[in-house]
Amino acid sequence: TWGNIRERMNVSHARIKPITELDLRGKKIGDQGAHQIAISLESDQSELTHLYLSANEISADGTRHIASAIESGKCSLKVLGLGGNRIGDCGAHHMATAIQSGKCTLTVLFIHGNGIGADGARDMATAIGSGNCSLTDLGLGDNEIGDSGAHHMATAIESGKCTLTELHLNGNGIGDYGARRIATAIGSGKCTLKVLGLGENEIGDCGAHHIATALESGKCTLAQLYLNDNQIGDRGALHLAAAIESGKCKLIKLNMSANVMCRCLSDLIFCAVFQRRRIRAVVIQHVTSQQQSRDELRALLSLSLHCQWTEVVQLILAVATNGISFSSV
C-alpha cells in the first residue's frame, strides 16, 4: 500500500538505517503513487538520494507533485529516473521549474521516452542555462525534440552557465541543422560536456562535418561521442577521422556504428584512427554496396590529403573503383 511505501521511506533512525535508494521501476504506480512519494520526499525524515520511477504510467500531473517536492528545499534527491512515462511537455515544464529553483539538489535526471517535444526541450534548456541548476547528467533520449529542441539545448550549453557534463539526445529526430547548432556549442569554449549522445538521429555528412570542425577546434571538451545509427557516409566519416588525427581532439571513444559509410572506410577509421597507429596492411572484405563514381571517390581522397594515412585512402580508392580484393598491402 502507499502507506507502507511511505513508512519504508520515513523509517526512524532508532529502528534501522534510513533508506537512501528506492527502485520502483515498472510497478505501474501512476500519478497517485507519484503523489504519495512526493509527500514522503518533503518529510523531514526522508533521506532518499536515489529514486527510480521509470515505466510507471506517470503523467504531467504526477510529475507536478514530484517537482513540487524537489523545489521545497526539504528533498535530498541526487538521482531521479522518470524515463518511459508520459510526462510530455507539461511535465518537462514542471521539472524545469524545479531544477532552476535554487533549492533542487538533483545532479542526475533521466526523462527519456516521455513524448517531450521542442517546447519541453526549450523549458529544460532555459533551466540548465539559468545558472541555478545543479544537473551534471541529463537524459532526454527517445523523445521528439527535433532540430528546434536541439537548437534550444545548444543555446543552453554554450551559455557558460550550464554545469552538464553528460547530455543524451539519442532518438530525437535531430538532423544536420540541429547537429550544426550543437557543434557550434561544443566548440564555443564555454561548453563543459564530456559525454554527448546523438545516436539514432538523422544526422548526415553535413552535420558530421560541423561536428568534426568543433572537435578539432581545440575548445571542445568531449571525451565520448555517440553518433551511431545516423546517416553519416564516407565524406562525414573522413571529416571526423581528420579531426581526430588533428591532435586537437580529446575524444577517447567514438561510436559510429550503423551508419552508411562504406565498410572498408569504417574498418580504416576504427583501426587506424582509434588505435592511433598507421595501417600498412588492410583487410578489405567487401566494397560499399552503393557504387560510387571515380570522381566521387577522388573527392573523398582530396578531403583526406592532410591526414597521416593518405596511402590507405589511396588503396580504398583503387579497390572501390576497380573492384579489386586485397588481403594485405
Tab-separated table of C-alpha atoms in Angstrom:
chain	number	residue	atom	x	y	z
A	1	THR	CA	0.000	0.000	0.000
A	2	TRP	CA	1.046	3.660	-0.336
A	3	GLY	CA	1.115	3.885	3.450
A	4	ASN	CA	3.655	1.048	3.567
A	5	ILE	CA	5.844	2.740	0.963
A	6	ARG	CA	5.802	5.992	2.895
A	7	GLU	CA	6.569	4.122	6.101
A	8	ARG	CA	9.579	2.476	4.463
A	9	MET	CA	10.863	5.853	3.269
A	10	ASN	CA	10.345	7.573	6.626
A	11	VAL	CA	11.510	4.822	8.967
A	12	SER	CA	13.174	6.235	12.110
A	13	HIS	CA	16.875	6.098	12.971
A	14	ALA	CA	16.005	4.174	16.142
A	15	ARG	CA	14.879	1.123	14.180
A	16	ILE	CA	17.100	0.691	11.089
A	17	LYS	CA	19.308	2.707	8.810
A	18	PRO	CA	17.173	5.126	6.687
A	19	ILE	CA	16.554	4.197	3.068
A	20	THR	CA	18.659	6.234	0.620
A	21	GLU	CA	17.755	4.383	-2.601
A	22	LEU	CA	14.328	3.277	-3.827
A	23	ASP	CA	13.760	1.387	-7.079
A	24	LEU	CA	10.114	1.206	-8.190
A	25	ARG	CA	10.686	0.790	-11.919
A	26	GLY	CA	7.824	-0.845	-13.802
A	27	LYS	CA	5.469	-1.005	-10.804
A	28	LYS	CA	2.669	0.981	-12.500
A	29	ILE	CA	2.284	3.307	-9.529
A	30	GLY	CA	0.701	6.024	-11.688
A	31	ASP	CA	0.048	9.589	-10.595
A	32	GLN	CA	-1.438	8.537	-7.282
A	33	GLY	CA	1.732	6.706	-6.313
A	34	ALA	CA	3.863	9.606	-7.509
A	35	HIS	CA	1.843	11.925	-5.278
A	36	GLN	CA	2.379	9.734	-2.215
A	37	ILE	CA	6.098	9.514	-2.908
A	38	ALA	CA	6.266	13.296	-3.278
A	39	ILE	CA	4.696	13.707	0.174
A	40	SER	CA	7.384	11.455	1.630
A	41	LEU	CA	10.162	13.323	-0.178
A	42	GLU	CA	9.126	16.508	1.622
A	43	SER	CA	9.201	14.772	5.015
A	44	ASP	CA	11.936	15.763	7.445
A	45	GLN	CA	12.577	12.051	7.960
A	46	SER	CA	13.321	11.229	4.324
A	47	GLU	CA	16.984	10.775	3.403
A	48	LEU	CA	16.325	9.346	-0.054
A	49	THR	CA	19.027	10.287	-2.576
A	50	HIS	CA	18.307	7.885	-5.457
A	51	LEU	CA	14.774	7.356	-6.803
A	52	TYR	CA	13.918	5.291	-9.882
A	53	LEU	CA	10.366	5.605	-11.212
A	54	SER	CA	10.752	4.599	-14.862
A	55	ALA	CA	7.868	2.899	-16.714
A	56	ASN	CA	5.183	3.759	-14.157
A	57	GLU	CA	2.493	5.459	-16.256
A	58	ILE	CA	3.222	8.787	-14.581
A	59	SER	CA	1.792	11.804	-16.418
A	60	ALA	CA	2.366	15.537	-16.099
A	61	ASP	CA	0.159	15.591	-13.012
A	62	GLY	CA	2.273	13.107	-11.097
A	63	THR	CA	5.402	14.912	-12.279
A	64	ARG	CA	3.994	18.163	-10.875
A	65	HIS	CA	3.828	16.654	-7.382
A	66	ILE	CA	7.372	15.305	-7.576
A	67	ALA	CA	8.681	18.603	-8.954
A	68	SER	CA	6.981	20.474	-6.109
A	69	ALA	CA	8.738	18.232	-3.584
A	70	ILE	CA	12.096	18.740	-5.297
A	71	GLU	CA	11.850	22.519	-5.079
A	72	SER	CA	10.558	22.505	-1.497
A	73	GLY	CA	14.050	22.685	-0.045
A	74	LYS	CA	13.377	19.556	2.026
A	75	CYS	CA	14.158	16.971	-0.649
A	76	SER	CA	17.622	15.396	-0.684
A	77	LEU	CA	17.398	13.583	-4.045
A	78	LYS	CA	20.551	13.436	-6.161
A	79	VAL	CA	19.394	10.997	-8.859
A	80	LEU	CA	15.879	10.794	-10.329
A	81	GLY	CA	14.770	8.396	-13.059
A	82	LEU	CA	11.455	9.170	-14.770
A	83	GLY	CA	12.088	7.531	-18.131
A	84	GLY	CA	9.447	5.647	-20.058
A	85	ASN	CA	6.480	7.511	-18.599
A	86	ARG	CA	4.189	10.042	-20.307
A	87	ILE	CA	5.092	13.355	-18.731
A	88	GLY	CA	5.123	15.260	-22.056
A	89	ASP	CA	5.970	18.936	-22.471
A	90	CYS	CA	3.858	19.918	-19.480
A	91	GLY	CA	5.710	17.533	-17.187
A	92	ALA	CA	9.037	18.745	-18.575
A	93	HIS	CA	7.943	22.287	-17.738
A	94	HIS	CA	7.249	21.292	-14.118
A	95	MET	CA	10.666	19.634	-13.826
A	96	ALA	CA	12.383	22.615	-15.430
A	97	THR	CA	10.787	24.953	-12.890
A	98	ALA	CA	12.023	22.725	-10.060
A	99	ILE	CA	15.629	22.298	-11.188
A	100	GLN	CA	16.183	26.029	-11.609
A	101	SER	CA	14.572	26.957	-8.281
A	102	GLY	CA	17.900	27.151	-6.467
A	103	LYS	CA	16.632	24.603	-3.930
A	104	CYS	CA	16.981	21.482	-6.071
A	105	THR	CA	19.741	19.024	-5.122
A	106	LEU	CA	19.460	16.836	-8.247
A	107	THR	CA	22.617	16.128	-10.240
A	108	VAL	CA	21.241	13.348	-12.484
A	109	LEU	CA	17.848	13.418	-14.245
A	110	PHE	CA	16.596	10.812	-16.715
A	111	ILE	CA	13.409	11.722	-18.612
A	112	HIS	CA	13.920	9.695	-21.781
A	113	GLY	CA	10.981	8.221	-23.663
A	114	ASN	CA	8.345	10.650	-22.397
A	115	GLY	CA	6.905	12.235	-25.527
A	116	ILE	CA	8.731	15.502	-24.867
A	117	GLY	CA	8.818	17.862	-27.839
A	118	ALA	CA	10.556	21.114	-28.726
A	119	ASP	CA	8.578	23.130	-26.153
A	120	GLY	CA	9.623	20.829	-23.338
A	121	ALA	CA	13.216	20.931	-24.555
A	122	ARG	CA	13.069	24.729	-24.563
A	123	ASP	CA	11.942	24.802	-20.933
A	124	MET	CA	14.632	22.314	-19.897
A	125	ALA	CA	17.253	24.294	-21.783
A	126	THR	CA	16.203	27.518	-20.055
A	127	ALA	CA	16.605	25.750	-16.720
A	128	ILE	CA	20.048	24.239	-17.326
A	129	GLY	CA	21.299	27.548	-18.697
A	130	SER	CA	19.915	29.611	-15.818
A	131	GLY	CA	22.935	29.379	-13.553
A	132	ASN	CA	20.743	27.952	-10.774
A	133	CYS	CA	20.703	24.327	-11.970
A	134	SER	CA	22.989	21.707	-10.402
A	135	LEU	CA	22.452	18.964	-13.007
A	136	THR	CA	25.545	17.266	-14.403
A	137	ASP	CA	23.800	14.444	-16.310
A	138	LEU	CA	20.586	14.860	-18.341
A	139	GLY	CA	18.944	12.034	-20.279
A	140	LEU	CA	16.481	13.314	-22.902
A	141	GLY	CA	16.766	10.426	-25.340
A	142	ASP	CA	13.900	8.839	-27.272
A	143	ASN	CA	11.738	11.956	-27.238
A	144	GLU	CA	10.607	14.250	-30.067
A	145	ILE	CA	12.623	17.432	-29.632
A	146	GLY	CA	13.842	17.636	-33.266
A	147	ASP	CA	16.145	20.317	-34.645
A	148	SER	CA	14.269	23.051	-32.803
A	149	GLY	CA	14.789	21.353	-29.454
A	150	ALA	CA	18.445	20.734	-30.299
A	151	HIS	CA	18.792	24.461	-31.010
A	152	HIS	CA	17.449	25.285	-27.545
A	153	MET	CA	19.767	22.787	-25.878
A	154	ALA	CA	22.737	24.198	-27.787
A	155	THR	CA	21.909	27.700	-26.586
A	156	ALA	CA	21.985	26.432	-23.001
A	157	ILE	CA	25.261	24.505	-23.181
A	158	GLU	CA	27.092	27.421	-24.788
A	159	SER	CA	25.777	29.922	-22.229
A	160	GLY	CA	28.697	29.492	-19.856
A	161	LYS	CA	26.243	28.795	-17.027
A	162	CYS	CA	25.463	25.157	-17.814
A	163	THR	CA	27.003	22.550	-15.478
A	164	LEU	CA	26.200	19.486	-17.594
A	165	THR	CA	28.991	17.001	-18.283
A	166	GLU	CA	26.703	14.377	-19.881
A	167	LEU	CA	23.858	15.028	-22.312
A	168	HIS	CA	21.932	12.259	-24.067
A	169	LEU	CA	19.788	13.275	-27.050
A	170	ASN	CA	19.601	9.980	-28.928
A	171	GLY	CA	16.462	9.109	-30.881
A	172	ASN	CA	15.074	12.637	-31.195
A	173	GLY	CA	14.765	13.226	-34.933
A	174	ILE	CA	17.732	15.603	-34.961
A	175	GLY	CA	19.108	16.370	-38.420
A	176	ASP	CA	22.001	18.352	-39.865
A	177	TYR	CA	20.714	21.724	-38.647
A	178	GLY	CA	20.426	20.506	-35.077
A	179	ALA	CA	23.862	18.898	-35.336
A	180	ARG	CA	25.319	22.187	-36.597
A	181	ARG	CA	23.901	24.112	-33.652
A	182	ILE	CA	25.187	21.574	-31.169
A	183	ALA	CA	28.569	21.557	-32.892
A	184	THR	CA	28.777	25.335	-32.564
A	185	ALA	CA	28.014	24.997	-28.856
A	186	ILE	CA	30.572	22.282	-28.082
A	187	GLY	CA	33.212	24.229	-29.959
A	188	SER	CA	32.433	27.536	-28.254
A	189	GLY	CA	34.875	27.120	-25.384
A	190	LYS	CA	32.030	27.552	-22.888
A	191	CYS	CA	30.669	24.014	-23.001
A	192	THR	CA	31.551	21.592	-20.172
A	193	LEU	CA	30.250	18.386	-21.781
A	194	LYS	CA	32.393	15.251	-21.586
A	195	VAL	CA	29.807	12.798	-22.955
A	196	LEU	CA	27.353	13.564	-25.771
A	197	GLY	CA	24.832	11.095	-27.163
A	198	LEU	CA	23.454	11.836	-30.640
A	199	GLY	CA	22.815	8.305	-31.834
A	200	GLU	CA	19.666	7.142	-33.644
A	201	ASN	CA	19.012	10.529	-35.219
A	202	GLU	CA	19.054	11.798	-38.817
A	203	ILE	CA	22.498	13.375	-38.979
A	204	GLY	CA	24.241	13.169	-42.352
A	205	ASP	CA	27.598	14.169	-43.791
A	206	CYS	CA	26.909	17.893	-43.392
A	207	GLY	CA	26.165	17.542	-39.694
A	208	ALA	CA	29.198	15.281	-39.228
A	209	HIS	CA	31.376	17.923	-40.896
A	210	HIS	CA	30.225	20.581	-38.426
A	211	ILE	CA	30.843	18.235	-35.502
A	212	ALA	CA	34.328	17.446	-36.857
A	213	THR	CA	35.103	21.163	-37.054
A	214	ALA	CA	34.164	21.522	-33.398
A	215	LEU	CA	36.258	18.505	-32.370
A	216	GLU	CA	39.403	19.929	-33.960
A	217	SER	CA	38.831	23.468	-32.686
A	218	GLY	CA	40.886	22.844	-29.560
A	219	LYS	CA	37.996	24.162	-27.463
A	220	CYS	CA	35.848	21.035	-27.367
A	221	THR	CA	35.955	19.068	-24.081
A	222	LEU	CA	34.197	15.914	-25.322
A	223	ALA	CA	35.748	12.581	-24.360
A	224	GLN	CA	32.895	10.351	-25.573
A	225	LEU	CA	30.690	10.924	-28.611
A	226	TYR	CA	27.892	8.656	-29.833
A	227	LEU	CA	26.871	9.065	-33.488
A	228	ASN	CA	25.612	5.547	-34.129
A	229	ASP	CA	22.552	4.846	-36.281
A	230	ASN	CA	22.599	8.080	-38.253
A	231	GLN	CA	23.026	8.789	-41.980
A	232	ILE	CA	26.752	9.564	-41.996
A	233	GLY	CA	28.524	8.496	-45.173
A	234	ASP	CA	32.105	8.448	-46.413
A	235	ARG	CA	32.580	12.217	-46.532
A	236	GLY	CA	31.345	12.713	-42.994
A	237	ALA	CA	33.465	9.823	-41.756
A	238	LEU	CA	36.594	11.265	-43.344
A	239	HIS	CA	35.964	14.668	-41.780
A	240	LEU	CA	35.628	13.039	-38.350
A	241	ALA	CA	38.752	10.936	-38.899
A	242	ALA	CA	40.722	14.022	-39.915
A	243	ALA	CA	39.528	15.833	-36.802
A	244	ILE	CA	40.739	13.025	-34.569
A	245	GLU	CA	44.095	12.919	-36.345
A	246	SER	CA	44.483	16.699	-35.967
A	247	GLY	CA	45.944	16.329	-32.475
A	248	LYS	CA	43.442	18.772	-31.015
A	249	CYS	CA	40.615	16.322	-30.478
A	250	LYS	CA	40.172	14.979	-26.923
A	251	LEU	CA	37.905	12.048	-27.822
A	252	ILE	CA	38.743	8.658	-26.360
A	253	LYS	CA	35.545	6.969	-27.559
A	254	LEU	CA	33.502	7.448	-30.719
A	255	ASN	CA	30.594	5.189	-31.690
A	256	MET	CA	29.771	5.407	-35.410
A	257	SER	CA	28.160	2.018	-35.867
A	258	ALA	CA	25.174	1.522	-38.191
A	259	ASN	CA	25.807	4.498	-40.459
A	260	VAL	CA	26.088	4.428	-44.267
A	261	MET	CA	29.830	4.735	-44.798
A	262	CYS	CA	31.490	2.012	-46.840
A	263	ARG	CA	32.795	-0.988	-44.921
A	264	CYS	CA	36.446	-0.500	-45.852
A	265	LEU	CA	36.381	3.111	-44.665
A	266	SER	CA	34.649	2.065	-41.458
A	267	ASP	CA	37.379	-0.531	-40.820
A	268	LEU	CA	40.031	2.052	-41.582
A	269	ILE	CA	38.685	4.555	-39.063
A	270	PHE	CA	38.336	2.051	-36.256
A	271	CYS	CA	41.784	0.546	-36.870
A	272	ALA	CA	43.923	3.452	-37.998
A	273	VAL	CA	42.391	6.302	-36.008
A	274	PHE	CA	41.160	4.815	-32.770
A	275	GLN	CA	44.180	2.636	-32.188
A	276	ARG	CA	46.336	5.668	-33.004
A	277	ARG	CA	48.667	3.842	-35.354
A	278	ARG	CA	49.484	3.711	-39.071
A	279	ILE	CA	47.911	0.852	-41.018
A	280	ARG	CA	50.145	-0.711	-43.661
A	281	ALA	CA	48.099	-3.892	-44.030
A	282	VAL	CA	44.412	-3.503	-44.715
A	283	VAL	CA	41.960	-6.378	-44.929
A	284	ILE	CA	39.074	-5.477	-47.228
A	285	GLN	CA	36.166	-7.902	-47.152
A	286	HIS	CA	33.794	-6.062	-49.435
A	287	VAL	CA	33.261	-2.707	-51.092
A	288	THR	CA	30.312	-0.440	-50.320
A	289	SER	CA	27.062	-1.682	-51.790
A	290	GLN	CA	26.359	1.817	-53.087
A	291	GLN	CA	28.522	2.029	-56.196
A	292	GLN	CA	30.300	5.365	-56.283
A	293	SER	CA	31.793	7.045	-59.300
A	294	ARG	CA	35.527	7.563	-59.719
A	295	ASP	CA	35.033	11.340	-59.400
A	296	GLU	CA	33.162	10.957	-56.094
A	297	LEU	CA	35.900	8.741	-54.659
A	298	ARG	CA	38.597	11.145	-55.812
A	299	ALA	CA	36.689	13.897	-53.998
A	300	LEU	CA	36.831	11.778	-50.870
A	301	LEU	CA	40.566	11.371	-51.346
A	302	SER	CA	41.039	15.127	-51.686
A	303	LEU	CA	39.385	15.602	-48.292
A	304	SER	CA	41.997	13.386	-46.661
A	305	LEU	CA	45.170	14.888	-48.116
A	306	HIS	CA	46.159	16.428	-44.775
A	307	CYS	CA	45.654	13.134	-42.913
A	308	GLN	CA	48.601	10.929	-41.940
A	309	TRP	CA	47.154	7.871	-43.655
A	310	THR	CA	46.727	9.037	-47.264
A	311	GLU	CA	48.285	5.828	-48.632
A	312	VAL	CA	45.485	3.767	-47.127
A	313	VAL	CA	42.811	6.039	-48.583
A	314	GLN	CA	44.506	5.660	-51.977
A	315	LEU	CA	44.188	1.918	-51.550
A	316	ILE	CA	40.488	2.320	-50.809
A	317	LEU	CA	40.152	4.422	-53.949
A	318	ALA	CA	41.792	1.711	-56.041
A	319	VAL	CA	39.696	-1.055	-54.545
A	320	ALA	CA	36.384	0.794	-54.818
A	321	THR	CA	36.924	1.915	-58.416
A	322	ASN	CA	38.384	-1.316	-59.767
A	323	GLY	CA	36.597	-3.912	-57.657
A	324	ILE	CA	39.926	-5.427	-56.552
A	325	SER	CA	40.063	-7.515	-53.367
A	326	PHE	CA	43.178	-7.323	-51.195
A	327	SER	CA	44.238	-9.242	-48.112
A	328	SER	CA	47.261	-7.054	-47.426
A	329	VAL	CA	49.405	-4.253	-48.789
